[in-house]
C-alpha cells in the first residue's frame, strides 16, 4: 500500500513562500519549514530532493506572484504599458519585500555567470523594449537606451522601498517617474 503524505507538494510550497514572506529566504530551512507545517521535515523530502529544490519552487511561486502584479497594473489601465510594468515592480517591492529581495536583490557575484544568463536577461527585456519603440516612436537602440536609463531609477526606488530606506506614496513615485522619463526622453531625442 502506498504511503500517504500529510501534506501536498503545493501546501509545502505555500508554507515555504509564507515563511519567506515573514522571515526572508535565508530563514527557510528543513527545520523551520517543518515547524511552519507543524510536522517534521520528513514530508518535505517526500516531494523534494533537497532544500535547493524547495527554494527553486519558492522562486517560481514568487515569480508567479510578481507576474500577477504586472497583469493587475496593465489591466487597470491607469498607466501606459511600460509605466504599468514599472509601477508593478515598485508595488511588488513595497508589498512583498522579502519576495522582492529574493528575486531581485540577491548577490550573484559568486555565481558562475554564463553567456546564457545574459541572453535570458535580454529576452526578458525585449517585450519592454518593443513597447517603448511603439509608445515613444524610438528605434530599437534608443528604446534600449531609454529602458536602461529609466530602469536604474525604477530599480533604485524599488530596492529602497524593499529595504525600508524610503516610504514614498504611489503619487510621489509617479511624479518622480514622470520627471525622470520626461528628462531621459528629451535627452535621447535631442542628442547630437
JSON list of C-alpha atoms in Angstrom, two decimals:
[
{"chain": "A", "resi": 1, "resn": "UNK", "atom": "CA", "xyz": [0.00, 0.00, 0.00]},
{"chain": "A", "resi": 2, "resn": "UNK", "atom": "CA", "xyz": [1.48, 3.39, -0.98]},
{"chain": "A", "resi": 3, "resn": "UNK", "atom": "CA", "xyz": [2.39, 5.81, 1.74]},
{"chain": "A", "resi": 4, "resn": "UNK", "atom": "CA", "xyz": [0.01, 8.72, 2.16]},
{"chain": "A", "resi": 5, "resn": "UNK", "atom": "CA", "xyz": [1.54, 12.07, 2.96]},
{"chain": "A", "resi": 6, "resn": "UNK", "atom": "CA", "xyz": [0.20, 14.57, 5.41]},
{"chain": "A", "resi": 7, "resn": "UNK", "atom": "CA", "xyz": [0.80, 17.50, 3.04]},
{"chain": "A", "resi": 8, "resn": "UNK", "atom": "CA", "xyz": [0.64, 18.03, -0.69]},
{"chain": "A", "resi": 9, "resn": "UNK", "atom": "CA", "xyz": [3.57, 19.49, -2.57]},
{"chain": "A", "resi": 10, "resn": "UNK", "atom": "CA", "xyz": [1.52, 22.66, -3.13]},
{"chain": "A", "resi": 11, "resn": "UNK", "atom": "CA", "xyz": [0.87, 23.03, 0.61]},
{"chain": "A", "resi": 12, "resn": "UNK", "atom": "CA", "xyz": [4.58, 22.69, 1.33]},
{"chain": "A", "resi": 13, "resn": "UNK", "atom": "CA", "xyz": [5.43, 25.34, -1.28]},
{"chain": "A", "resi": 14, "resn": "UNK", "atom": "CA", "xyz": [2.71, 27.65, 0.07]},
{"chain": "A", "resi": 15, "resn": "UNK", "atom": "CA", "xyz": [4.11, 27.29, 3.60]},
{"chain": "A", "resi": 16, "resn": "UNK", "atom": "CA", "xyz": [7.65, 27.91, 2.30]},
{"chain": "A", "resi": 17, "resn": "UNK", "atom": "CA", "xyz": [6.50, 31.05, 0.46]},
{"chain": "A", "resi": 18, "resn": "UNK", "atom": "CA", "xyz": [4.73, 32.30, 3.59]},
{"chain": "A", "resi": 19, "resn": "UNK", "atom": "CA", "xyz": [7.84, 31.63, 5.67]},
{"chain": "A", "resi": 20, "resn": "UNK", "atom": "CA", "xyz": [9.89, 33.58, 3.12]},
{"chain": "A", "resi": 21, "resn": "UNK", "atom": "CA", "xyz": [7.43, 36.47, 3.28]},
{"chain": "A", "resi": 22, "resn": "UNK", "atom": "CA", "xyz": [7.67, 36.54, 7.07]},
{"chain": "A", "resi": 23, "resn": "UNK", "atom": "CA", "xyz": [11.39, 35.97, 7.64]},
{"chain": "A", "resi": 24, "resn": "UNK", "atom": "CA", "xyz": [13.22, 36.05, 4.32]},
{"chain": "A", "resi": 25, "resn": "UNK", "atom": "CA", "xyz": [14.66, 33.29, 2.15]},
{"chain": "A", "resi": 26, "resn": "UNK", "atom": "CA", "xyz": [17.66, 32.75, 4.45]},
{"chain": "A", "resi": 27, "resn": "UNK", "atom": "CA", "xyz": [15.30, 31.64, 7.21]},
{"chain": "A", "resi": 28, "resn": "UNK", "atom": "CA", "xyz": [13.92, 28.79, 5.11]},
{"chain": "A", "resi": 29, "resn": "UNK", "atom": "CA", "xyz": [15.42, 25.51, 6.26]},
{"chain": "A", "resi": 30, "resn": "UNK", "atom": "CA", "xyz": [14.08, 21.98, 6.60]},
{"chain": "A", "resi": 31, "resn": "UNK", "atom": "CA", "xyz": [13.62, 22.56, 10.31]},
{"chain": "A", "resi": 32, "resn": "UNK", "atom": "CA", "xyz": [11.88, 25.97, 10.03]},
{"chain": "A", "resi": 33, "resn": "UNK", "atom": "CA", "xyz": [9.63, 24.73, 7.23]},
{"chain": "A", "resi": 34, "resn": "UNK", "atom": "CA", "xyz": [8.74, 21.62, 9.23]},
{"chain": "A", "resi": 35, "resn": "UNK", "atom": "CA", "xyz": [7.86, 23.85, 12.19]},
{"chain": "A", "resi": 36, "resn": "UNK", "atom": "CA", "xyz": [5.75, 26.06, 9.91]},
{"chain": "A", "resi": 37, "resn": "UNK", "atom": "CA", "xyz": [3.88, 22.95, 8.77]},
{"chain": "A", "resi": 38, "resn": "UNK", "atom": "CA", "xyz": [3.58, 21.66, 12.34]},
{"chain": "A", "resi": 39, "resn": "UNK", "atom": "CA", "xyz": [5.44, 18.50, 11.41]},
{"chain": "A", "resi": 40, "resn": "UNK", "atom": "CA", "xyz": [8.90, 17.06, 10.99]},
{"chain": "A", "resi": 41, "resn": "UNK", "atom": "CA", "xyz": [10.91, 17.74, 7.86]},
{"chain": "A", "resi": 42, "resn": "UNK", "atom": "CA", "xyz": [10.11, 14.26, 6.51]},
{"chain": "A", "resi": 43, "resn": "UNK", "atom": "CA", "xyz": [7.08, 15.34, 4.40]},
{"chain": "A", "resi": 44, "resn": "UNK", "atom": "CA", "xyz": [9.25, 17.95, 2.67]},
{"chain": "A", "resi": 45, "resn": "UNK", "atom": "CA", "xyz": [11.68, 15.35, 1.40]},
{"chain": "A", "resi": 46, "resn": "UNK", "atom": "CA", "xyz": [8.86, 13.15, 0.17]},
{"chain": "A", "resi": 47, "resn": "UNK", "atom": "CA", "xyz": [8.43, 15.70, -2.64]},
{"chain": "A", "resi": 48, "resn": "UNK", "atom": "CA", "xyz": [11.79, 17.49, -2.85]},
{"chain": "A", "resi": 49, "resn": "UNK", "atom": "CA", "xyz": [15.29, 16.02, -3.10]},
{"chain": "A", "resi": 50, "resn": "UNK", "atom": "CA", "xyz": [16.89, 18.97, -1.32]},
{"chain": "A", "resi": 51, "resn": "UNK", "atom": "CA", "xyz": [16.20, 22.37, 0.17]},
{"chain": "A", "resi": 52, "resn": "UNK", "atom": "CA", "xyz": [17.65, 23.88, -3.01]},
{"chain": "A", "resi": 53, "resn": "UNK", "atom": "CA", "xyz": [14.68, 22.36, -4.86]},
{"chain": "A", "resi": 54, "resn": "UNK", "atom": "CA", "xyz": [12.34, 23.89, -2.27]},
{"chain": "A", "resi": 55, "resn": "UNK", "atom": "CA", "xyz": [13.95, 27.28, -2.82]},
{"chain": "A", "resi": 56, "resn": "UNK", "atom": "CA", "xyz": [13.58, 26.90, -6.59]},
{"chain": "A", "resi": 57, "resn": "UNK", "atom": "CA", "xyz": [9.86, 26.23, -6.03]},
{"chain": "A", "resi": 58, "resn": "UNK", "atom": "CA", "xyz": [9.66, 29.34, -3.82]},
{"chain": "A", "resi": 59, "resn": "UNK", "atom": "CA", "xyz": [11.29, 31.40, -6.58]},
{"chain": "A", "resi": 60, "resn": "UNK", "atom": "CA", "xyz": [8.85, 30.03, -9.17]},
{"chain": "A", "resi": 61, "resn": "UNK", "atom": "CA", "xyz": [5.90, 30.87, -6.93]},
{"chain": "A", "resi": 62, "resn": "UNK", "atom": "CA", "xyz": [7.28, 34.34, -6.19]},
{"chain": "A", "resi": 63, "resn": "UNK", "atom": "CA", "xyz": [7.71, 34.95, -9.93]},
{"chain": "A", "resi": 64, "resn": "UNK", "atom": "CA", "xyz": [4.06, 34.00, -10.48]},
{"chain": "A", "resi": 65, "resn": "UNK", "atom": "CA", "xyz": [3.05, 36.44, -7.74]},
{"chain": "A", "resi": 66, "resn": "UNK", "atom": "CA", "xyz": [5.16, 39.17, -9.34]},
{"chain": "A", "resi": 67, "resn": "UNK", "atom": "CA", "xyz": [3.66, 38.45, -12.76]},
{"chain": "A", "resi": 68, "resn": "UNK", "atom": "CA", "xyz": [0.23, 38.89, -11.15]},
{"chain": "A", "resi": 69, "resn": "UNK", "atom": "CA", "xyz": [1.27, 42.40, -10.10]},
{"chain": "A", "resi": 70, "resn": "UNK", "atom": "CA", "xyz": [2.22, 43.21, -13.70]},
{"chain": "A", "resi": 71, "resn": "UNK", "atom": "CA", "xyz": [-1.05, 41.83, -15.03]},
{"chain": "A", "resi": 72, "resn": "UNK", "atom": "CA", "xyz": [-3.07, 43.82, -12.47]},
{"chain": "A", "resi": 73, "resn": "UNK", "atom": "CA", "xyz": [-1.30, 47.10, -13.30]},
{"chain": "A", "resi": 74, "resn": "UNK", "atom": "CA", "xyz": [-1.69, 46.62, -17.04]},
{"chain": "A", "resi": 75, "resn": "UNK", "atom": "CA", "xyz": [-5.37, 45.68, -16.75]},
{"chain": "A", "resi": 76, "resn": "UNK", "atom": "CA", "xyz": [-6.07, 48.69, -14.53]},
{"chain": "A", "resi": 77, "resn": "UNK", "atom": "CA", "xyz": [-5.43, 50.96, -17.50]},
{"chain": "A", "resi": 78, "resn": "UNK", "atom": "CA", "xyz": [-4.02, 53.69, -15.23]},
{"chain": "A", "resi": 79, "resn": "UNK", "atom": "CA", "xyz": [-0.65, 53.80, -16.95]},
{"chain": "A", "resi": 80, "resn": "UNK", "atom": "CA", "xyz": [0.97, 53.13, -20.30]},
{"chain": "A", "resi": 81, "resn": "UNK", "atom": "CA", "xyz": [2.20, 49.54, -20.69]},
{"chain": "A", "resi": 82, "resn": "UNK", "atom": "CA", "xyz": [5.80, 50.40, -19.82]},
{"chain": "A", "resi": 83, "resn": "UNK", "atom": "CA", "xyz": [4.88, 52.54, -16.83]},
{"chain": "A", "resi": 84, "resn": "UNK", "atom": "CA", "xyz": [2.48, 49.79, -15.66]},
{"chain": "A", "resi": 85, "resn": "UNK", "atom": "CA", "xyz": [5.43, 47.37, -15.62]},
{"chain": "A", "resi": 86, "resn": "UNK", "atom": "CA", "xyz": [7.49, 49.89, -13.66]},
{"chain": "A", "resi": 87, "resn": "UNK", "atom": "CA", "xyz": [4.74, 50.55, -11.12]},
{"chain": "A", "resi": 88, "resn": "UNK", "atom": "CA", "xyz": [4.11, 46.80, -10.73]},
{"chain": "A", "resi": 89, "resn": "UNK", "atom": "CA", "xyz": [7.81, 46.24, -9.98]},
{"chain": "A", "resi": 90, "resn": "UNK", "atom": "CA", "xyz": [7.78, 49.04, -7.41]},
{"chain": "A", "resi": 91, "resn": "UNK", "atom": "CA", "xyz": [4.50, 47.94, -5.83]},
{"chain": "A", "resi": 92, "resn": "UNK", "atom": "CA", "xyz": [5.78, 44.35, -5.60]},
{"chain": "A", "resi": 93, "resn": "UNK", "atom": "CA", "xyz": [8.87, 45.64, -3.78]},
{"chain": "A", "resi": 94, "resn": "UNK", "atom": "CA", "xyz": [6.71, 47.70, -1.43]},
{"chain": "A", "resi": 95, "resn": "UNK", "atom": "CA", "xyz": [4.15, 44.99, -0.62]},
{"chain": "A", "resi": 96, "resn": "UNK", "atom": "CA", "xyz": [6.23, 41.80, -0.92]},
{"chain": "A", "resi": 97, "resn": "UNK", "atom": "CA", "xyz": [9.56, 42.98, 0.45]},
{"chain": "A", "resi": 98, "resn": "UNK", "atom": "CA", "xyz": [11.11, 39.58, 1.15]},
{"chain": "A", "resi": 99, "resn": "UNK", "atom": "CA", "xyz": [9.96, 38.01, -2.12]},
{"chain": "A", "resi": 100, "resn": "UNK", "atom": "CA", "xyz": [11.31, 41.05, -3.98]},
{"chain": "A", "resi": 101, "resn": "UNK", "atom": "CA", "xyz": [14.66, 40.79, -2.19]},
{"chain": "A", "resi": 102, "resn": "UNK", "atom": "CA", "xyz": [14.87, 37.09, -3.04]},
{"chain": "A", "resi": 103, "resn": "UNK", "atom": "CA", "xyz": [14.13, 37.63, -6.74]},
{"chain": "A", "resi": 104, "resn": "UNK", "atom": "CA", "xyz": [15.86, 40.95, -7.42]},
{"chain": "A", "resi": 105, "resn": "UNK", "atom": "CA", "xyz": [18.33, 41.80, -4.64]},
{"chain": "A", "resi": 106, "resn": "UNK", "atom": "CA", "xyz": [20.28, 38.57, -4.31]},
{"chain": "A", "resi": 107, "resn": "UNK", "atom": "CA", "xyz": [24.06, 38.88, -4.54]},
{"chain": "A", "resi": 108, "resn": "UNK", "atom": "CA", "xyz": [25.05, 36.94, -7.64]},
{"chain": "A", "resi": 109, "resn": "UNK", "atom": "CA", "xyz": [28.72, 37.95, -7.69]},
{"chain": "A", "resi": 110, "resn": "UNK", "atom": "CA", "xyz": [29.89, 34.48, -6.64]},
{"chain": "A", "resi": 111, "resn": "UNK", "atom": "CA", "xyz": [27.72, 32.68, -9.21]},
{"chain": "A", "resi": 112, "resn": "UNK", "atom": "CA", "xyz": [29.14, 31.39, -12.47]},
{"chain": "A", "resi": 113, "resn": "UNK", "atom": "CA", "xyz": [27.67, 33.85, -14.93]},
{"chain": "A", "resi": 114, "resn": "UNK", "atom": "CA", "xyz": [27.48, 32.35, -18.40]},
{"chain": "A", "resi": 115, "resn": "UNK", "atom": "CA", "xyz": [26.58, 33.80, -21.75]},
{"chain": "A", "resi": 116, "resn": "UNK", "atom": "CA", "xyz": [23.19, 32.08, -21.38]},
{"chain": "A", "resi": 117, "resn": "UNK", "atom": "CA", "xyz": [22.25, 34.23, -18.37]},
{"chain": "A", "resi": 118, "resn": "UNK", "atom": "CA", "xyz": [23.00, 37.40, -20.36]},
{"chain": "A", "resi": 119, "resn": "UNK", "atom": "CA", "xyz": [20.87, 36.06, -23.20]},
{"chain": "A", "resi": 120, "resn": "UNK", "atom": "CA", "xyz": [17.99, 35.26, -20.81]},
{"chain": "A", "resi": 121, "resn": "UNK", "atom": "CA", "xyz": [18.16, 38.77, -19.39]},
{"chain": "A", "resi": 122, "resn": "UNK", "atom": "CA", "xyz": [17.97, 40.25, -22.87]},
{"chain": "A", "resi": 123, "resn": "UNK", "atom": "CA", "xyz": [14.98, 38.00, -23.67]},
{"chain": "A", "resi": 124, "resn": "UNK", "atom": "CA", "xyz": [13.17, 39.30, -20.57]},
{"chain": "A", "resi": 125, "resn": "UNK", "atom": "CA", "xyz": [13.75, 42.91, -21.63]},
{"chain": "A", "resi": 126, "resn": "UNK", "atom": "CA", "xyz": [12.76, 42.51, -25.30]},
{"chain": "A", "resi": 127, "resn": "UNK", "atom": "CA", "xyz": [9.00, 42.91, -24.73]},
{"chain": "A", "resi": 128, "resn": "UNK", "atom": "CA", "xyz": [9.55, 46.13, -22.78]},
{"chain": "A", "resi": 129, "resn": "UNK", "atom": "CA", "xyz": [11.87, 47.49, -25.47]},
{"chain": "A", "resi": 130, "resn": "UNK", "atom": "CA", "xyz": [9.24, 46.72, -28.12]},
{"chain": "A", "resi": 131, "resn": "UNK", "atom": "CA", "xyz": [6.62, 48.54, -26.05]},
{"chain": "A", "resi": 132, "resn": "UNK", "atom": "CA", "xyz": [8.92, 51.56, -25.82]},
{"chain": "A", "resi": 133, "resn": "UNK", "atom": "CA", "xyz": [9.67, 51.50, -29.55]},
{"chain": "A", "resi": 134, "resn": "UNK", "atom": "CA", "xyz": [5.96, 51.69, -30.32]},
{"chain": "A", "resi": 135, "resn": "UNK", "atom": "CA", "xyz": [4.97, 54.03, -27.48]},
{"chain": "A", "resi": 136, "resn": "UNK", "atom": "CA", "xyz": [7.77, 56.57, -27.98]},
{"chain": "A", "resi": 137, "resn": "UNK", "atom": "CA", "xyz": [8.36, 56.01, -31.69]},
{"chain": "A", "resi": 138, "resn": "UNK", "atom": "CA", "xyz": [12.00, 55.16, -30.93]},
{"chain": "A", "resi": 139, "resn": "UNK", "atom": "CA", "xyz": [14.47, 52.99, -32.79]},
{"chain": "A", "resi": 140, "resn": "UNK", "atom": "CA", "xyz": [15.38, 49.74, -31.04]},
{"chain": "A", "resi": 141, "resn": "UNK", "atom": "CA", "xyz": [18.69, 51.27, -29.97]},
{"chain": "A", "resi": 142, "resn": "UNK", "atom": "CA", "xyz": [17.02, 54.35, -28.45]},
{"chain": "A", "resi": 143, "resn": "UNK", "atom": "CA", "xyz": [14.32, 52.23, -26.79]},
{"chain": "A", "resi": 144, "resn": "UNK", "atom": "CA", "xyz": [17.05, 50.07, -25.21]},
{"chain": "A", "resi": 145, "resn": "UNK", "atom": "CA", "xyz": [18.81, 53.21, -24.02]},
{"chain": "A", "resi": 146, "resn": "UNK", "atom": "CA", "xyz": [15.58, 54.62, -22.58]},
{"chain": "A", "resi": 147, "resn": "UNK", "atom": "CA", "xyz": [14.93, 51.30, -20.83]},
{"chain": "A", "resi": 148, "resn": "UNK", "atom": "CA", "xyz": [18.44, 51.12, -19.35]},
{"chain": "A", "resi": 149, "resn": "UNK", "atom": "CA", "xyz": [18.42, 54.69, -18.11]},
{"chain": "A", "resi": 150, "resn": "UNK", "atom": "CA", "xyz": [14.91, 54.62, -16.66]},
{"chain": "A", "resi": 151, "resn": "UNK", "atom": "CA", "xyz": [15.19, 51.15, -15.14]},
{"chain": "A", "resi": 152, "resn": "UNK", "atom": "CA", "xyz": [18.06, 52.33, -12.93]},
{"chain": "A", "resi": 153, "resn": "UNK", "atom": "CA", "xyz": [15.60, 54.74, -11.29]},
{"chain": "A", "resi": 154, "resn": "UNK", "atom": "CA", "xyz": [12.79, 52.18, -11.12]},
{"chain": "A", "resi": 155, "resn": "UNK", "atom": "CA", "xyz": [15.04, 49.55, -9.55]},
{"chain": "A", "resi": 156, "resn": "UNK", "atom": "CA", "xyz": [16.56, 52.09, -7.17]},
{"chain": "A", "resi": 157, "resn": "UNK", "atom": "CA", "xyz": [13.15, 53.16, -5.87]},
{"chain": "A", "resi": 158, "resn": "UNK", "atom": "CA", "xyz": [12.01, 49.54, -5.57]},
{"chain": "A", "resi": 159, "resn": "UNK", "atom": "CA", "xyz": [15.17, 48.45, -3.75]},
{"chain": "A", "resi": 160, "resn": "UNK", "atom": "CA", "xyz": [14.94, 51.36, -1.32]},
{"chain": "A", "resi": 161, "resn": "UNK", "atom": "CA", "xyz": [11.28, 50.56, -0.60]},
{"chain": "A", "resi": 162, "resn": "UNK", "atom": "CA", "xyz": [12.05, 46.87, -0.08]},
{"chain": "A", "resi": 163, "resn": "UNK", "atom": "CA", "xyz": [14.81, 47.70, 2.39]},
{"chain": "A", "resi": 164, "resn": "UNK", "atom": "CA", "xyz": [12.73, 50.36, 4.19]},
{"chain": "A", "resi": 165, "resn": "UNK", "atom": "CA", "xyz": [15.01, 53.21, 3.09]},
{"chain": "A", "resi": 166, "resn": "UNK", "atom": "CA", "xyz": [12.03, 55.02, 1.52]},
{"chain": "A", "resi": 167, "resn": "UNK", "atom": "CA", "xyz": [8.38, 55.38, 2.37]},
{"chain": "A", "resi": 168, "resn": "UNK", "atom": "CA", "xyz": [7.02, 57.19, -0.66]},
{"chain": "A", "resi": 169, "resn": "UNK", "atom": "CA", "xyz": [3.38, 57.29, -1.70]},
{"chain": "A", "resi": 170, "resn": "UNK", "atom": "CA", "xyz": [2.35, 55.99, -5.11]},
{"chain": "A", "resi": 171, "resn": "UNK", "atom": "CA", "xyz": [1.54, 59.52, -6.27]},
{"chain": "A", "resi": 172, "resn": "UNK", "atom": "CA", "xyz": [5.00, 60.78, -5.27]},
{"chain": "A", "resi": 173, "resn": "UNK", "atom": "CA", "xyz": [6.64, 57.80, -7.01]},
{"chain": "A", "resi": 174, "resn": "UNK", "atom": "CA", "xyz": [4.60, 58.50, -10.12]},
{"chain": "A", "resi": 175, "resn": "UNK", "atom": "CA", "xyz": [5.71, 62.16, -10.11]},
{"chain": "A", "resi": 176, "resn": "UNK", "atom": "CA", "xyz": [9.36, 61.11, -9.82]},
{"chain": "A", "resi": 177, "resn": "UNK", "atom": "CA", "xyz": [8.99, 58.59, -12.65]},
{"chain": "A", "resi": 178, "resn": "UNK", "atom": "CA", "xyz": [7.24, 61.16, -14.85]},
{"chain": "A", "resi": 179, "resn": "UNK", "atom": "CA", "xyz": [10.06, 63.65, -14.28]},
{"chain": "A", "resi": 180, "resn": "UNK", "atom": "CA", "xyz": [12.79, 61.08, -14.95]},
{"chain": "A", "resi": 181, "resn": "UNK", "atom": "CA", "xyz": [11.05, 59.62, -18.00]},
{"chain": "A", "resi": 182, "resn": "UNK", "atom": "CA", "xyz": [10.43, 63.09, -19.48]},
{"chain": "A", "resi": 183, "resn": "UNK", "atom": "CA", "xyz": [14.05, 64.13, -18.94]},
{"chain": "A", "resi": 184, "resn": "UNK", "atom": "CA", "xyz": [15.51, 60.95, -20.42]},
{"chain": "A", "resi": 185, "resn": "UNK", "atom": "CA", "xyz": [13.14, 61.06, -23.40]},
{"chain": "A", "resi": 186, "resn": "UNK", "atom": "CA", "xyz": [14.13, 64.69, -24.04]},
{"chain": "A", "resi": 187, "resn": "UNK", "atom": "CA", "xyz": [17.81, 63.79, -23.76]},
{"chain": "A", "resi": 188, "resn": "UNK", "atom": "CA", "xyz": [17.55, 60.93, -26.23]},
{"chain": "A", "resi": 189, "resn": "UNK", "atom": "CA", "xyz": [15.51, 62.97, -28.72]},
{"chain": "A", "resi": 190, "resn": "UNK", "atom": "CA", "xyz": [17.96, 65.89, -28.58]},
{"chain": "A", "resi": 191, "resn": "UNK", "atom": "CA", "xyz": [21.33, 64.13, -28.77]},
{"chain": "A", "resi": 192, "resn": "UNK", "atom": "CA", "xyz": [23.57, 65.50, -31.44]}
]
